[in-house]
Coordinates of C-alpha atoms and ligand atoms in Angstrom, one line a residue:
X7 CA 20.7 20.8 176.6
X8 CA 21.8 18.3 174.0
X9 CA 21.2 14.8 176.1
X10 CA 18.6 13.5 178.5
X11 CA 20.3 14.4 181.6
X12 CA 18.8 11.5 183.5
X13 CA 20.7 9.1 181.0
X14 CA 23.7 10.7 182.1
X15 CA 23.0 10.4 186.2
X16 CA 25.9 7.8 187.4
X17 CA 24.9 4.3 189.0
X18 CA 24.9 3.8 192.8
X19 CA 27.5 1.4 192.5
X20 CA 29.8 4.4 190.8
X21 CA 28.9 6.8 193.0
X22 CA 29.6 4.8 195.9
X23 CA 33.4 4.0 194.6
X24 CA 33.8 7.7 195.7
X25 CA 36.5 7.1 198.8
X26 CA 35.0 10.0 200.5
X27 CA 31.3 7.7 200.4
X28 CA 33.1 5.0 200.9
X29 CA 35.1 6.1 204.1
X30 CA 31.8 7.4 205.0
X31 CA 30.3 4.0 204.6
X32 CA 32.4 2.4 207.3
X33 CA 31.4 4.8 209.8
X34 CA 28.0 5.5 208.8
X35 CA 24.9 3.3 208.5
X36 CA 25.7 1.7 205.1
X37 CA 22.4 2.3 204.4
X38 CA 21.7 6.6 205.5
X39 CA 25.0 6.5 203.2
X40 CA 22.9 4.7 200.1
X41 CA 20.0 7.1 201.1
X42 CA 22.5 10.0 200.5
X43 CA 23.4 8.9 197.1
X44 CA 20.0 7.5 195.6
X45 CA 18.4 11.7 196.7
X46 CA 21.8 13.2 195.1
X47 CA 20.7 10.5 191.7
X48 CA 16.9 12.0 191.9
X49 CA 18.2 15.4 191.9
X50 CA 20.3 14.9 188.9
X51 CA 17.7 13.3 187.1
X52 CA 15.1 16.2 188.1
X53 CA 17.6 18.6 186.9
X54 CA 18.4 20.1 190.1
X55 CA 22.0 19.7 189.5
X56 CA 24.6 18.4 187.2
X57 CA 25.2 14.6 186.9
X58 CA 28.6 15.3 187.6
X59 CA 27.7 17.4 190.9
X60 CA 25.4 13.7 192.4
X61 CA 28.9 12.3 194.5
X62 CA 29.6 15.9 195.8
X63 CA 25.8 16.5 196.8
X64 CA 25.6 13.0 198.4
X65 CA 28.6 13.8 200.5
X66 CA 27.2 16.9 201.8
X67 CA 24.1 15.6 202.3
X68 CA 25.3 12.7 204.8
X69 CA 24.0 12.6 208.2
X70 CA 26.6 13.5 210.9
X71 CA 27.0 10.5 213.0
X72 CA 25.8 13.0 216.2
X73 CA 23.7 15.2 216.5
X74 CA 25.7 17.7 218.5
X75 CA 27.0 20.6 216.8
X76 CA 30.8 22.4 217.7
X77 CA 30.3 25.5 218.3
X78 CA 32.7 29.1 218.2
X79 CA 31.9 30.6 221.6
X80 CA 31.7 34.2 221.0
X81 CA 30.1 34.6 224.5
X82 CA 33.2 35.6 226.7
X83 CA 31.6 33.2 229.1
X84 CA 34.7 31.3 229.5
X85 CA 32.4 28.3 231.6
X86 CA 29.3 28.2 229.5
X87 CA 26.9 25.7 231.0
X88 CA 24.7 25.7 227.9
X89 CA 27.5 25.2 225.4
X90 CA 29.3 22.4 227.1
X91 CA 31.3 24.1 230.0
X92 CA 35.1 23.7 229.5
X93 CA 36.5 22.8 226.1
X94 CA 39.0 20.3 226.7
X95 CA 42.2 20.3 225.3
X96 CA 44.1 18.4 222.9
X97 CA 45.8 16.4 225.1
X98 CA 42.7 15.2 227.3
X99 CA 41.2 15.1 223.6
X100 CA 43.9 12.4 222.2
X101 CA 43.6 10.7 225.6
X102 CA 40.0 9.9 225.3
X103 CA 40.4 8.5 221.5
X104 CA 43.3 6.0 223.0
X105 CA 40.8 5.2 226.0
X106 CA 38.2 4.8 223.3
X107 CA 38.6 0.7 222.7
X108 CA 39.8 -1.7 225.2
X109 CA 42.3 -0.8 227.6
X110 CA 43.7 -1.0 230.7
X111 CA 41.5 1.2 232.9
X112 CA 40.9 -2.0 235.8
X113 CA 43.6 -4.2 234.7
X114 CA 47.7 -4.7 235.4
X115 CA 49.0 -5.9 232.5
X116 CA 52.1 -6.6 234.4
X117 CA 50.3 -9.2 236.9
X118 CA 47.6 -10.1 234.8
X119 CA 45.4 -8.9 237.8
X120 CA 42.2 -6.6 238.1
X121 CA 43.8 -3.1 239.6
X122 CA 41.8 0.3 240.6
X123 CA 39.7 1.7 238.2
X124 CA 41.3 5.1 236.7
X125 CA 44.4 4.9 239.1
X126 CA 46.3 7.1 236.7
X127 CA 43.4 9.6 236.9
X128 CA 43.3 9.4 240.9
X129 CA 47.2 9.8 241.3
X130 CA 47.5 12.7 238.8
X131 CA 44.7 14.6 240.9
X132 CA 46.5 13.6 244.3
X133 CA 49.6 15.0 243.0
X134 CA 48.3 18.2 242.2
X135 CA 46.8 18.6 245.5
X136 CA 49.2 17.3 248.0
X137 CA 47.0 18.1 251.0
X138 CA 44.6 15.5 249.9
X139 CA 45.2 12.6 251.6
X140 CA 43.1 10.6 249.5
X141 CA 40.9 11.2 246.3
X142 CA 37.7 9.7 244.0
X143 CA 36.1 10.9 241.6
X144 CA 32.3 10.6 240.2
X145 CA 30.4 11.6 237.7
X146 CA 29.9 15.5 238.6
X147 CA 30.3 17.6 240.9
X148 CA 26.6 17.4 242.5
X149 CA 27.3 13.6 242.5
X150 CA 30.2 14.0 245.2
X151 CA 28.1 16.1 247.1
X152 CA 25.6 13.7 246.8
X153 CA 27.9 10.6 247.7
X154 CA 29.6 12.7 250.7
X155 CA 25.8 13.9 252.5
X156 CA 25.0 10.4 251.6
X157 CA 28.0 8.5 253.6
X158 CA 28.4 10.8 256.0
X159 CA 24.9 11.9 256.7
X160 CA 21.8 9.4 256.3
X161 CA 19.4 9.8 258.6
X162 CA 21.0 12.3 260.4
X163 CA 21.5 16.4 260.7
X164 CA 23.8 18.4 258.2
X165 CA 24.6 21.8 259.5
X166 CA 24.4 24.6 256.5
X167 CA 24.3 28.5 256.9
X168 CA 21.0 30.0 255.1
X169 CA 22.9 32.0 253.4
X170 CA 24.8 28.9 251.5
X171 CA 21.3 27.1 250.2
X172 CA 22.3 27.8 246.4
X173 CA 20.3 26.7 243.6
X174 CA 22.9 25.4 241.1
X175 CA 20.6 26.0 237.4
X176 CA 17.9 24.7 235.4
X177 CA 15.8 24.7 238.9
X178 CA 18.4 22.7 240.7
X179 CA 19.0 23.0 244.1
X180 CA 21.5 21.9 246.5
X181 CA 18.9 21.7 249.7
X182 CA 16.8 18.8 247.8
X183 CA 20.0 17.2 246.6
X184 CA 21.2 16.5 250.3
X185 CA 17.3 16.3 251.6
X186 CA 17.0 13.3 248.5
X187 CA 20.5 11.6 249.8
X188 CA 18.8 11.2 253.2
X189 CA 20.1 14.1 255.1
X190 CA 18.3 16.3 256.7
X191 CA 19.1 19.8 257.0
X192 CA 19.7 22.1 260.1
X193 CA 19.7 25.2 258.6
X194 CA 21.6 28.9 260.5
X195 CA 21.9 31.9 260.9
X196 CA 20.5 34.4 258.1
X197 CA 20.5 35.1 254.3
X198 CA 23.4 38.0 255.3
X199 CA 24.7 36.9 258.4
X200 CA 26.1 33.4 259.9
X201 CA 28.2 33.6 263.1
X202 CA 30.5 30.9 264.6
X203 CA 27.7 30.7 267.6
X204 CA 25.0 30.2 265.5
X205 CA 27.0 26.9 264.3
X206 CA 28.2 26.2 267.9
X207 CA 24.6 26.2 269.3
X208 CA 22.6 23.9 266.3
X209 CA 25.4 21.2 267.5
X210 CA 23.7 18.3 268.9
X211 CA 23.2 14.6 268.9
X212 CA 22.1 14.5 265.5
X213 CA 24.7 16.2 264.5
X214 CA 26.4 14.3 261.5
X215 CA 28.3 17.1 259.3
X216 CA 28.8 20.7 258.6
X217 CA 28.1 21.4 255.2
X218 CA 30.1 24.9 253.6
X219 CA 28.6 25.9 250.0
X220 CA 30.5 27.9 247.8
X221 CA 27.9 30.6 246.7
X222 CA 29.1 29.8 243.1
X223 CA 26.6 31.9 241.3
X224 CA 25.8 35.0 243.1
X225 CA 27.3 37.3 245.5
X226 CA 25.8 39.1 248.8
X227 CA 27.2 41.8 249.5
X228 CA 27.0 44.6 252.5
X229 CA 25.7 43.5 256.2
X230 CA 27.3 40.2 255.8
X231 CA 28.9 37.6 258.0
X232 CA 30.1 34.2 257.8
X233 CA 32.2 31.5 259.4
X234 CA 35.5 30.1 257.4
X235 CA 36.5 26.2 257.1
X236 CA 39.0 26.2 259.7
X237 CA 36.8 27.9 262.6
X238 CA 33.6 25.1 261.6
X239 CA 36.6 22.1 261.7
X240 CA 37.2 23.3 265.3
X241 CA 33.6 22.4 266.2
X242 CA 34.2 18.6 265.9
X243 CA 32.1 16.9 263.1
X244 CA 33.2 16.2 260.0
X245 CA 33.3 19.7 257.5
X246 CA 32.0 19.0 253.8
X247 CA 33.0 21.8 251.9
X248 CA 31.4 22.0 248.3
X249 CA 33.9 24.6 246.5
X250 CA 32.1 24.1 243.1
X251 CA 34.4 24.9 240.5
X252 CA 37.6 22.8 240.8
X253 CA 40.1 25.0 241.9
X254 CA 42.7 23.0 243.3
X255 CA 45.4 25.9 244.7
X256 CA 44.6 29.4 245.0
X257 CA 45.2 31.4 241.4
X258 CA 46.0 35.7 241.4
X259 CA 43.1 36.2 239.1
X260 CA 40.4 34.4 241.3
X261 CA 41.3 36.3 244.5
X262 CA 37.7 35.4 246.3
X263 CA 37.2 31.8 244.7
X264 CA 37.7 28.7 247.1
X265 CA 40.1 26.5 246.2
X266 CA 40.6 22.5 247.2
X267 CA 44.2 23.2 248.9
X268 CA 43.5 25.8 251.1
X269 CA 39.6 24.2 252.4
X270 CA 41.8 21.0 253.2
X271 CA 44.5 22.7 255.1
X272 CA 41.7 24.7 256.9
X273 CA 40.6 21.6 258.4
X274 CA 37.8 20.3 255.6
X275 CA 37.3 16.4 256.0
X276 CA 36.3 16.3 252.2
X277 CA 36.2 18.8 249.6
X278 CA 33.6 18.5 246.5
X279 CA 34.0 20.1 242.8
X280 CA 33.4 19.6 239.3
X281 CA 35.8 18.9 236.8
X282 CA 34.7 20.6 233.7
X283 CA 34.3 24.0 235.2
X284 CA 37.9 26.0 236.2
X285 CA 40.2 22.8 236.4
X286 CA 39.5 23.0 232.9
X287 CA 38.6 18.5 232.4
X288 CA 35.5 16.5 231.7
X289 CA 32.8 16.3 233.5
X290 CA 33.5 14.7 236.9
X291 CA 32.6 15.1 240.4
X292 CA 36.4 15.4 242.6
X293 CA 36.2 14.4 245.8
X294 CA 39.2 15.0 248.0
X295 CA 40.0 14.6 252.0
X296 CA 41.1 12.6 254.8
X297 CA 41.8 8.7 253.9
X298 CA 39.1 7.6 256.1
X299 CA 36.3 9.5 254.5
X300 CA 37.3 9.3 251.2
X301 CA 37.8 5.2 251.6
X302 CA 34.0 5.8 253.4
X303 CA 32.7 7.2 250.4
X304 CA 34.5 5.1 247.8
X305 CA 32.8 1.8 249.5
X306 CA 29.5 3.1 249.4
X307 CA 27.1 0.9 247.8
X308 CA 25.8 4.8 246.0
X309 CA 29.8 5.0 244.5
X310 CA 28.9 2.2 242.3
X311 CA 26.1 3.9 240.4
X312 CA 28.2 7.1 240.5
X313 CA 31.3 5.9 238.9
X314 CA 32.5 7.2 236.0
X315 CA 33.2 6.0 232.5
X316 CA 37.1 5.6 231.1
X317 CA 36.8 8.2 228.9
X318 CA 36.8 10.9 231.5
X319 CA 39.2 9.1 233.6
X320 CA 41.5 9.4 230.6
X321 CA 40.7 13.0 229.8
X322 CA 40.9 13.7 233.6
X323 CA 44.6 12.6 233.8
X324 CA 45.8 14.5 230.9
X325 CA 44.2 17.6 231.7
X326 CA 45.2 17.7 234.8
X327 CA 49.2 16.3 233.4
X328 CA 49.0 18.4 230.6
X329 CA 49.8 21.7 229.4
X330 CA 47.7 25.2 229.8
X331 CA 44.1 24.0 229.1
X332 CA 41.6 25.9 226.6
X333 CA 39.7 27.0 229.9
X334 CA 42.8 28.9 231.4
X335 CA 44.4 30.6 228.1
X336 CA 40.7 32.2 227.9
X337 CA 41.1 33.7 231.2
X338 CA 44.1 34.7 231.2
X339 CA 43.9 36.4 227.1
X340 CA 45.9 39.4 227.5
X341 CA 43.2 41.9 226.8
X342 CA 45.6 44.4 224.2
X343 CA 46.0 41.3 222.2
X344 CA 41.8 40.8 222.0
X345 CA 41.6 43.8 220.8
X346 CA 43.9 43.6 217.6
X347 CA 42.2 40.4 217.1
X348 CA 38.8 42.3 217.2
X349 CA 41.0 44.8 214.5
X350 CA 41.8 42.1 212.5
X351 CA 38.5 40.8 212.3
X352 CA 36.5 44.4 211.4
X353 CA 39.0 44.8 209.3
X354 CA 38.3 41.7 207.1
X355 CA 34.5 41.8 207.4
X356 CA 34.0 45.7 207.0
X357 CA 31.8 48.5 207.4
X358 CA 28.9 46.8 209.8
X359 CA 31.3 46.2 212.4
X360 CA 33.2 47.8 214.9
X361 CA 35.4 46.9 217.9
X362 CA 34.0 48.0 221.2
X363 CA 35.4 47.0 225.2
X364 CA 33.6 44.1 226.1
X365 CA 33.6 42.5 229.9
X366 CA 34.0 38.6 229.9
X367 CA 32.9 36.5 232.9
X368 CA 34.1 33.0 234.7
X369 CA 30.6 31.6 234.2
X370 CA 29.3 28.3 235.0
X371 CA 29.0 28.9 238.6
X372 CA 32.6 30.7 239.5
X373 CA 33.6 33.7 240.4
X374 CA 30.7 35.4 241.0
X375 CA 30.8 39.7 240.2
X376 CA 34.1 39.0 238.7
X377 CA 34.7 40.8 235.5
X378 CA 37.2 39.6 232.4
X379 CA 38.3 43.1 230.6
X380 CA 39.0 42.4 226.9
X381 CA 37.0 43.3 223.6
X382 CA 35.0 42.4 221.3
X383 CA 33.5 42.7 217.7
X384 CA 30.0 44.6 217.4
X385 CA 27.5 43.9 214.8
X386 CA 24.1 44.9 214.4
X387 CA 22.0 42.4 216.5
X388 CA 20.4 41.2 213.7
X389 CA 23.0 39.1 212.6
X390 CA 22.8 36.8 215.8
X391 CA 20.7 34.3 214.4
X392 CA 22.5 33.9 210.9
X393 CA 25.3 33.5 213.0
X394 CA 24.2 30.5 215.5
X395 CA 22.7 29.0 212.1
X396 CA 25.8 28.9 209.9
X397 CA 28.8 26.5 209.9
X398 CA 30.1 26.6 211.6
X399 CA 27.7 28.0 214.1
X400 CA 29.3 31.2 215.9
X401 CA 27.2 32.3 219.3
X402 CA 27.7 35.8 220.5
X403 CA 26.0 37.9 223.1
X404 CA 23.0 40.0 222.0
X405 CA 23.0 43.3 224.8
X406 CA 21.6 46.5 223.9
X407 CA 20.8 46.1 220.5
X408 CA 23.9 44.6 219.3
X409 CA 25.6 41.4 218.6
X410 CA 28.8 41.1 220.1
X411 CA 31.5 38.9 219.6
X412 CA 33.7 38.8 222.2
X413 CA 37.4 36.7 220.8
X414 CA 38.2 35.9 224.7
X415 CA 37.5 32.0 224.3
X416 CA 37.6 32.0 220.6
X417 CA 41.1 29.9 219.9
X418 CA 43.4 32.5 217.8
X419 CA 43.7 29.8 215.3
X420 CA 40.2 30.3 214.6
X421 CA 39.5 33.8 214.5
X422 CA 40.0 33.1 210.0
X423 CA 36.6 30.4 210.3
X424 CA 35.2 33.3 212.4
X425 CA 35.5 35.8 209.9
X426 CA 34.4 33.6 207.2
X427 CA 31.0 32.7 209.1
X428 CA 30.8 36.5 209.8
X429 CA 31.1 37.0 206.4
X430 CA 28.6 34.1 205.2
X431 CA 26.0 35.9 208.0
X432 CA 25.9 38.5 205.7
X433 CA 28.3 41.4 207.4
X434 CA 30.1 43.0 204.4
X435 CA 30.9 46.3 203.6
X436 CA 28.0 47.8 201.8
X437 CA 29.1 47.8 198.2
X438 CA 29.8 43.7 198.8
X439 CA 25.9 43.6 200.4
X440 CA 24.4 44.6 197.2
Ligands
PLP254 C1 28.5 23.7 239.8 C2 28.3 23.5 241.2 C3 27.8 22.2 241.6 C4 27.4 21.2 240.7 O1 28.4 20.6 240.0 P1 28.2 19.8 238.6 O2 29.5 19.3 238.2 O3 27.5 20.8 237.7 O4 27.3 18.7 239.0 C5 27.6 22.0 243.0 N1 28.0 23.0 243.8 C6 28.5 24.2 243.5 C7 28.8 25.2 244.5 C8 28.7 24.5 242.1 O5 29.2 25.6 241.8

């Protein structure tokens, strides 16, 4: 070493000229940016690296302005509740960044006049389910249900089949969310078995609704019995029916899975569902009926503390406007293309991996004991945790002893940033590992 390599460490002022520092300034704290640059300076002048190397270290050492990581899903839990639900797509993503400042979300720029709050959202989901006479929408999906027992049911009876009293996750469950709006419940019937009588008979004077669950999460299967929307809309008070996951027409693939179309022309006075689960959106709470319940529920003192914000009202409207979302090209992967994907990928990482069937699910509380046939990669399970710590962070499924990564909602444009992180874990063939 021929100089003093701390003469040779640049000034701040220098290494802040950077553009990428200072690009980074004007969307950073100024000062986490400085912070960045005076630990690259003391690493030069320790030694640690080359005087030259102080702007790129400072770069990669600048704080992300969120915490939240983007992940690969390697799951083949299309709805994962844990890593955000449904990816939105680019559409609903360029949406949000032009809802991001001020806009027009209450306001006609033609009159100069406040005007409905997310109308563009409201008529976009109307459209799509034309036997809706009216819509909202809240914040999630246990929201609605909340605003509909609410509205429709304070202080009064709502009539729910035991074998519909789901808990939702996380220790959430539906019976306390309608008991906490008010409500309380007249439960029916059996865990297996509800009959039309057993409904008929609980009717009374404190009768205010019949509540329908969509046992989103589990199936019962065997001895079983139960009573359909349109048989429960005969009885005469108002039929809630919670579908869960957003389905607004019936899909091929989803024989058994309620959808908002079909409970509406069964005779449902308001449906309830989430948005980010199989419509594919944001998370939002859809709530869709007859004009005078829907209007019942929108002027609820509650709707005010439900509403919600403009950037899912914009993301709403152009996932429901736009094109095939992320959420639906992963159900429908054709399953002889995931495996030459799972090909290409062994073939690039080597000897540790090979391609084995793999069974995807709907997840994130749809479609219950339905199974998605397609493929995945198989490593030893070891590799998991390099592989949920790397960049960028890949999550699998560990089962019997293996990791494996299943490409069903891993974007094809990606599977090349998959097989690098696979690589970085440490997969290689065995001359490469040494
Ligand atoms: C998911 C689900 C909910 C809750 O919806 P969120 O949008 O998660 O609040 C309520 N009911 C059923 C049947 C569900 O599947």
């Amino acid at each position: 070493m021929n100089a003093d390599p701390r003469r040779r460490v640049p000034r701040t002022d220098a290494v802040l000229a950077d553009p990428r520092l200072r690009d980074a300034a004007t969307r950073l704290d100024p000062a986490a940016v400085k912070d960045a640059v005076r630990a690259a300076q003391q690493q030069a002048r320790d030694g640690a690296i080359a005087p030259e190397a102080v702007a790129d270290h400072a770069v990669a050492a600048l704080p992300r302005p969120s915490s939240t990581r983007a992940v690969i899903n390697a799951t083949g839990v299309v709805l994962h509740t844990n890593l955000g639900r449904a990816p939105l797509s680019p559409a609903a993503v360029e949406a949000m960044i032009t809802a991001s400042g001020s806009t027009d979300v209450e306001f006609d720029l033609t009159t100069g006049q406040r005007a409905r709050r997310g109308r563009g959202a409201l008529a976009a989901l109307a459209a799509a389910v034309p036997a809706a006479e009216e819509v909202a929408v809240v914040n999630n999906g246990a929201a609605a249900l909340l605003l509909a027992t609410t509205t429709l049911a304070a202080g009064r009876e709502v009539i729910i089949s035991r074998g519909e009293l789901v808990e939702i996750g996380d220790g959430f469950r539906l019976p306390d969310l309608i008991t906490s709006a008010g409500a309380r419940l007249r439960e029916v019937g059996t865990t297996n078995r509800t009959t039309f009588a057993d409904y008929a008979d609980a009717i009374g004077p404190e009768t205010a609704a019949m509540l329908k669950i969509h046992p989103s999460n589990f199936v019962i299967t065997g001895f079983t019995a139960g009573v359909g929307v349109a048989d429960l809309a005969r009885l005469g008070p108002p039929v809630i029916t919670d579908i869960g996951s957003g389905l607004l027409a019936p899909d091929p693939l989803l024989p058994d899975e309620p959808d908002a179309d079909t409970a509406l022309r069964a005779g449902a006075a308001v449906i309830t569902a989430s948005g980010d689960k199989l419509l594919g959106g944001p998370q939002a709470g859809l709530l869709l009926g007859r004009a005078e319940v829907v209007d019942r529920l929108r002027r609820h003192p509650m709707a005010r503390a439900l509403r919600v914000d403009k950037l899912t009202l914009a993301a709403l409207e152009a996932t429901l406007r736009g094109p095939l979302t992320p959420t639906w090209a992963a159900l429908r992967a054709d399953a002889a293309l995931l495996r030459t994907r799972a090909e290409a990928v062994v073939a690039a990482v080597g000897a540790d991996a090979v391609v084995v069937p793999s069974d995807g699910v709907v997840g994130g509380g749809g479609a219950p004991g339905l199974t998605l046939p397609g493929w995945a990669v198989a490593l030893p399970e070891d590799h998991a945790v390099a592989l949920r710590t790397g960049e960028p962070p890949v999550v699998g499924r560990v089962e019997r002893g293996r990791c494996l990564l299943d490409l069903r909602c891993v974007p094809p444009e990606r599977d090349a940033e998959l097989i690098a992180a696979v690589r970085a874990a440490g997969v290689a063939t065995g001359t490469d590992r040494d």
